[in-house]
Amino acid sequence: MKKFLSVITAAAVIVTAMFIAVPVQAAEQGAASAANYYYKITPLLEPFNQYFFVETDNPDPESFRFIDKSTVYSEDAGTVTWCDTAFADIKYENAETLRVNGGYIFSSFSTDGGTITLQEFKQGGYSWDSGSWKDTSVTLTLPKLVDEVDYLIYTYADKDSFFDNMYAVQSGFSSICLYSGSRIRGTLKRTDDYWLAAAVGHIDQSLYIYSPYEREDSKALFATYIYPFRHDSLGFPSVMASVSKRLDSSSTYKWSESYHYLIDVTYNGETKSFGGAGEIEGQGISEDKIKQYFTFGKNGTKITLDSVYGLLIDYSNIEMDDDIPREDALTWKQISDTVGSGAWVRVLGSGWKTNGKWDLINPVYTYLYTKNDGTFFSSDEFGAGDSLYWGGDLGYSKDVWVDGRYVSVWRRYVPGEKFEDHPTSNIFFTEITIPQVKYTTNYSYNWDAGRYESEDEVTEITEKKTMALFRYDSSSEVWTPDGFAFDDGCAYYYKIQELVEEGKLDKKYLDMVTLTKDQVKALNVDKNTDIPPQSGYIFDGTAPCGTPFNNNTVKGDVDNSGKLDINDATTLQRHLAEYRNSDGSPIINEADKSSFAIADMNADGVIDIRDVTAIQRKIADFEDIK
C-alpha cells in the first residue's frame, strides 16, 4: 500500500540582493529549543496509525515533529507531523496554529508505534541554507499501531487458504467501508458560461454532465478524516491489491481490462477478481447541521470505528436543499431529444480543469441516439450539479463503427482507425431494414408423452426502416442486431433463427438480421476514418448546449483543419486509393451529404482525381494572391 508521508516544508530561504550568503540573525539562531517543552501524544483511533493528539505547551506546531526510525511502514523512517487542515467540527483556541484543548492534531500514516523521537527544526546558519530536522534527547512511547491494510488482515483473514482469506477480507472490508465522507459544502459560485457533457471517466462508464458551478470555502469535517475506511471504486481495489501482497508476496495482480473497480489477483497459477467500492456516499452539508464537535485531551471525545461510522451515516442522510440554479441546466432528456434517432455530438474530452479552465483544445466527437421513447434515464448526481449517466434510452457508441468512423471504448471518435484494427467491433447503422416478426406460442398436452408441448405460429411479418446496433457474436462469428431494433412483442434474432430452422419463416428474414465477416468487409465500415464528423451538436461548453456545428466551412477542407492546404489534397488522394464501390467509383461518406459536397470540388456528383486537382489549383491560386 502506498504510504502517504507527511512532507514538512523547510523554512523559507533568506535571499538578499546580489544573492550573497549572510549569517542568519542572532534572534533566529537563539530560538527556544523544542526539547524545552512538555509533550504527550495519544492515538485518536487506536490501533490505527493515522491521527494523534499532541498535548504540549509549545506555541509553534511547525517547530517540531516525531520520527519513528524502526517502523515497518516506511523504508526510511515514519514521521508524525502537524495536521494543518482546519476542521469545521473542531473549535480551536488559535485559528492560525489550530491549537485545540492544550495541544494540536498530528498525523502520520507511517508509524507502527513503539519509541518515537522528538525532532526540532534548525534554521541554517546562512541564507542559502534552509535548515533541517535534528534529533533531540526526548523520546515518547506509542502503543503498537497498524495501518488499515494490516487491520483488515488481522481482523478478517482467519482462513486456511490464500483466496479464502482474500474473500474474507473483502467481505469484512465491504461491511465497514464508506464510499466517501461528508463535508461543509461551502458557497456556490458560477465559474463557466455553459453546462456541458463529457466522454470521460472509466472504461466501463458512459457519459458525464458537468455544471458551471463550483463550491468555494468548503470545509473538512474531522469525522470524515478520522474514519479510515473511505474508498471509492479505485481506492477499494487498491487496498485489496495491498492485502494480496501482504498475505503472500509471491502473489501478483493487475487491473481489470474491463472494469475499473476490479483487480485480477493471481496466486499459484489461479486468478480471481477482487474489488468494489464503499456503499454509502457522503455529501456537502451546512454548518448548522454539524451533529458533534470533537474535543481532545483528558476529557476528550471518545472515538471508535462504530461511533464515527454512525455519525457519517447520519450526515449522509441529512436532507439538504438543492441550491443549484437549474434554469439553463443540461439534462439527459435534453441530450436525448436533441440527437433524436442519432447524431454526432461534440463533447468534453477531459474531466479535469487546468488553472480553472476546461481542456477545450482538441474537439472530441461521439455518436449518440435515442433508443426508445426517451422517458427512462438512470443517473447519479455528484458534486455541484454534476451527474454520471448509468443507462436508459440515451444510447451511446462504444467500440463501434458508425458512419464510416470508429468510436473507441472511451466513447470518442478516433481518426485513422481501420477495420483490421478492430475486426470484431460492433456496427451501428443509422438506417437499415429490420423484419418485425410477431408470433404466438400454442401449448397442448401430449397424453402419450405425459407432458405439455409448445408450437410457434408466425402471425405477422412487417419490415421497418430503423437504426440498429449490430453486435458481434464470437461463437457464430456473425453480427446480429440489438434488441432495440425490434418492436415490442416481435421476435429477436435467436427466435428468428429458430423459426427459420423450424421451417416457419423464410430464410431471407434471417439473412436481413445477420452479417458475416465478408459482408462487413464489403460495407467499408472505415470509409470515413480520416474525415471528422461534418455536422452535429455542441455539448462541450464552448456554446449553448445543443448548438449545431458544421465543419464544412471551407470548400475542399476534407481533413477539417479549418483551412485549405496540401494536406487536404493528400487526404482525398489517399481516400480515393483505398475506398471504391463495386463498379470502381470512389466512395466518400455517402451517409453524410454535406461531407460529400465539401469534397466534390467541381460539383459533378462524383469524387475523383479531378477534385484533387481542383484542390491543388485552388491552393495555387491562394499562393498567387499572396
CSV table of N, CA, C and O in Angstrom, one decimal, residues 440-446 451-457 495 498 502 504:
chain,number,residue,atom,x,y,z
A,440,THR,N,-47.1,-16.3,-32.0
A,440,THR,CA,-47.7,-16.8,-30.8
A,440,THR,C,-47.2,-18.2,-30.5
A,440,THR,O,-46.8,-19.0,-31.5
A,441,THR,N,-47.2,-18.6,-29.3
A,441,THR,CA,-46.8,-20.0,-28.9
A,441,THR,C,-48.1,-20.7,-28.4
A,441,THR,O,-48.7,-20.3,-27.4
A,442,ASN,N,-48.4,-21.8,-29.0
A,442,ASN,CA,-49.6,-22.6,-28.6
A,442,ASN,C,-49.1,-23.8,-27.8
A,442,ASN,O,-48.2,-24.5,-28.2
A,443,TYR,N,-49.8,-24.1,-26.7
A,443,TYR,CA,-49.5,-25.2,-25.8
A,443,TYR,C,-50.6,-26.3,-25.9
A,443,TYR,O,-51.8,-26.0,-25.9
A,444,SER,N,-50.1,-27.5,-25.9
A,444,SER,CA,-51.1,-28.6,-25.9
A,444,SER,C,-50.5,-29.8,-25.0
A,444,SER,O,-49.2,-29.8,-24.8
A,445,TYR,N,-51.3,-30.6,-24.5
A,445,TYR,CA,-50.9,-31.7,-23.7
A,445,TYR,C,-50.7,-33.0,-24.5
A,445,TYR,O,-51.7,-33.4,-25.1
A,446,ASN,N,-49.5,-33.5,-24.5
A,446,ASN,CA,-49.3,-34.8,-25.2
A,446,ASN,C,-49.5,-35.9,-24.2
A,446,ASN,O,-48.7,-36.2,-23.3
A,451,ARG,N,-46.7,-34.9,-21.1
A,451,ARG,CA,-46.2,-33.6,-20.9
A,451,ARG,C,-46.8,-32.6,-21.8
A,451,ARG,O,-47.4,-32.9,-22.8
A,452,TYR,N,-46.7,-31.3,-21.4
A,452,TYR,CA,-47.1,-30.2,-22.3
A,452,TYR,C,-46.1,-29.9,-23.3
A,452,TYR,O,-44.9,-30.0,-23.1
A,453,GLU,N,-46.5,-29.6,-24.5
A,453,GLU,CA,-45.7,-29.3,-25.6
A,453,GLU,C,-46.1,-28.0,-26.2
A,453,GLU,O,-47.3,-27.6,-26.1
A,454,SER,N,-45.2,-27.3,-26.9
A,454,SER,CA,-45.5,-26.0,-27.4
A,454,SER,C,-45.1,-26.0,-28.9
A,454,SER,O,-44.3,-26.7,-29.4
A,455,GLU,N,-45.8,-25.1,-29.7
A,455,GLU,CA,-45.6,-24.9,-31.1
A,455,GLU,C,-45.8,-23.4,-31.4
A,455,GLU,O,-46.8,-22.8,-31.1
A,456,ASP,N,-44.8,-22.9,-32.1
A,456,ASP,CA,-44.8,-21.5,-32.5
A,456,ASP,C,-45.6,-21.3,-33.8
A,456,ASP,O,-45.5,-22.1,-34.7
A,457,GLU,N,-46.3,-20.2,-33.9
A,457,GLU,CA,-47.0,-19.8,-35.1
A,457,GLU,C,-46.8,-18.3,-35.5
A,457,GLU,O,-47.0,-17.5,-34.6
A,495,LYS,N,-34.8,-15.9,-31.9
A,495,LYS,CA,-36.1,-16.5,-32.2
A,495,LYS,C,-36.3,-16.6,-33.7
A,495,LYS,O,-36.9,-17.6,-34.2
A,498,GLU,N,-34.6,-19.6,-34.9
A,498,GLU,CA,-35.3,-20.8,-34.5
A,498,GLU,C,-36.5,-21.0,-35.4
A,498,GLU,O,-36.8,-22.1,-35.9
A,502,GLU,N,-37.2,-24.1,-38.0
A,502,GLU,CA,-38.4,-24.9,-37.9
A,502,GLU,C,-39.2,-24.9,-39.2
A,502,GLU,O,-40.3,-25.6,-39.3
A,504,LYS,N,-40.8,-22.3,-40.4
A,504,LYS,CA,-42.0,-21.5,-40.3
A,504,LYS,C,-41.7,-20.0,-40.7
A,504,LYS,O,-42.6,-19.2,-40.6
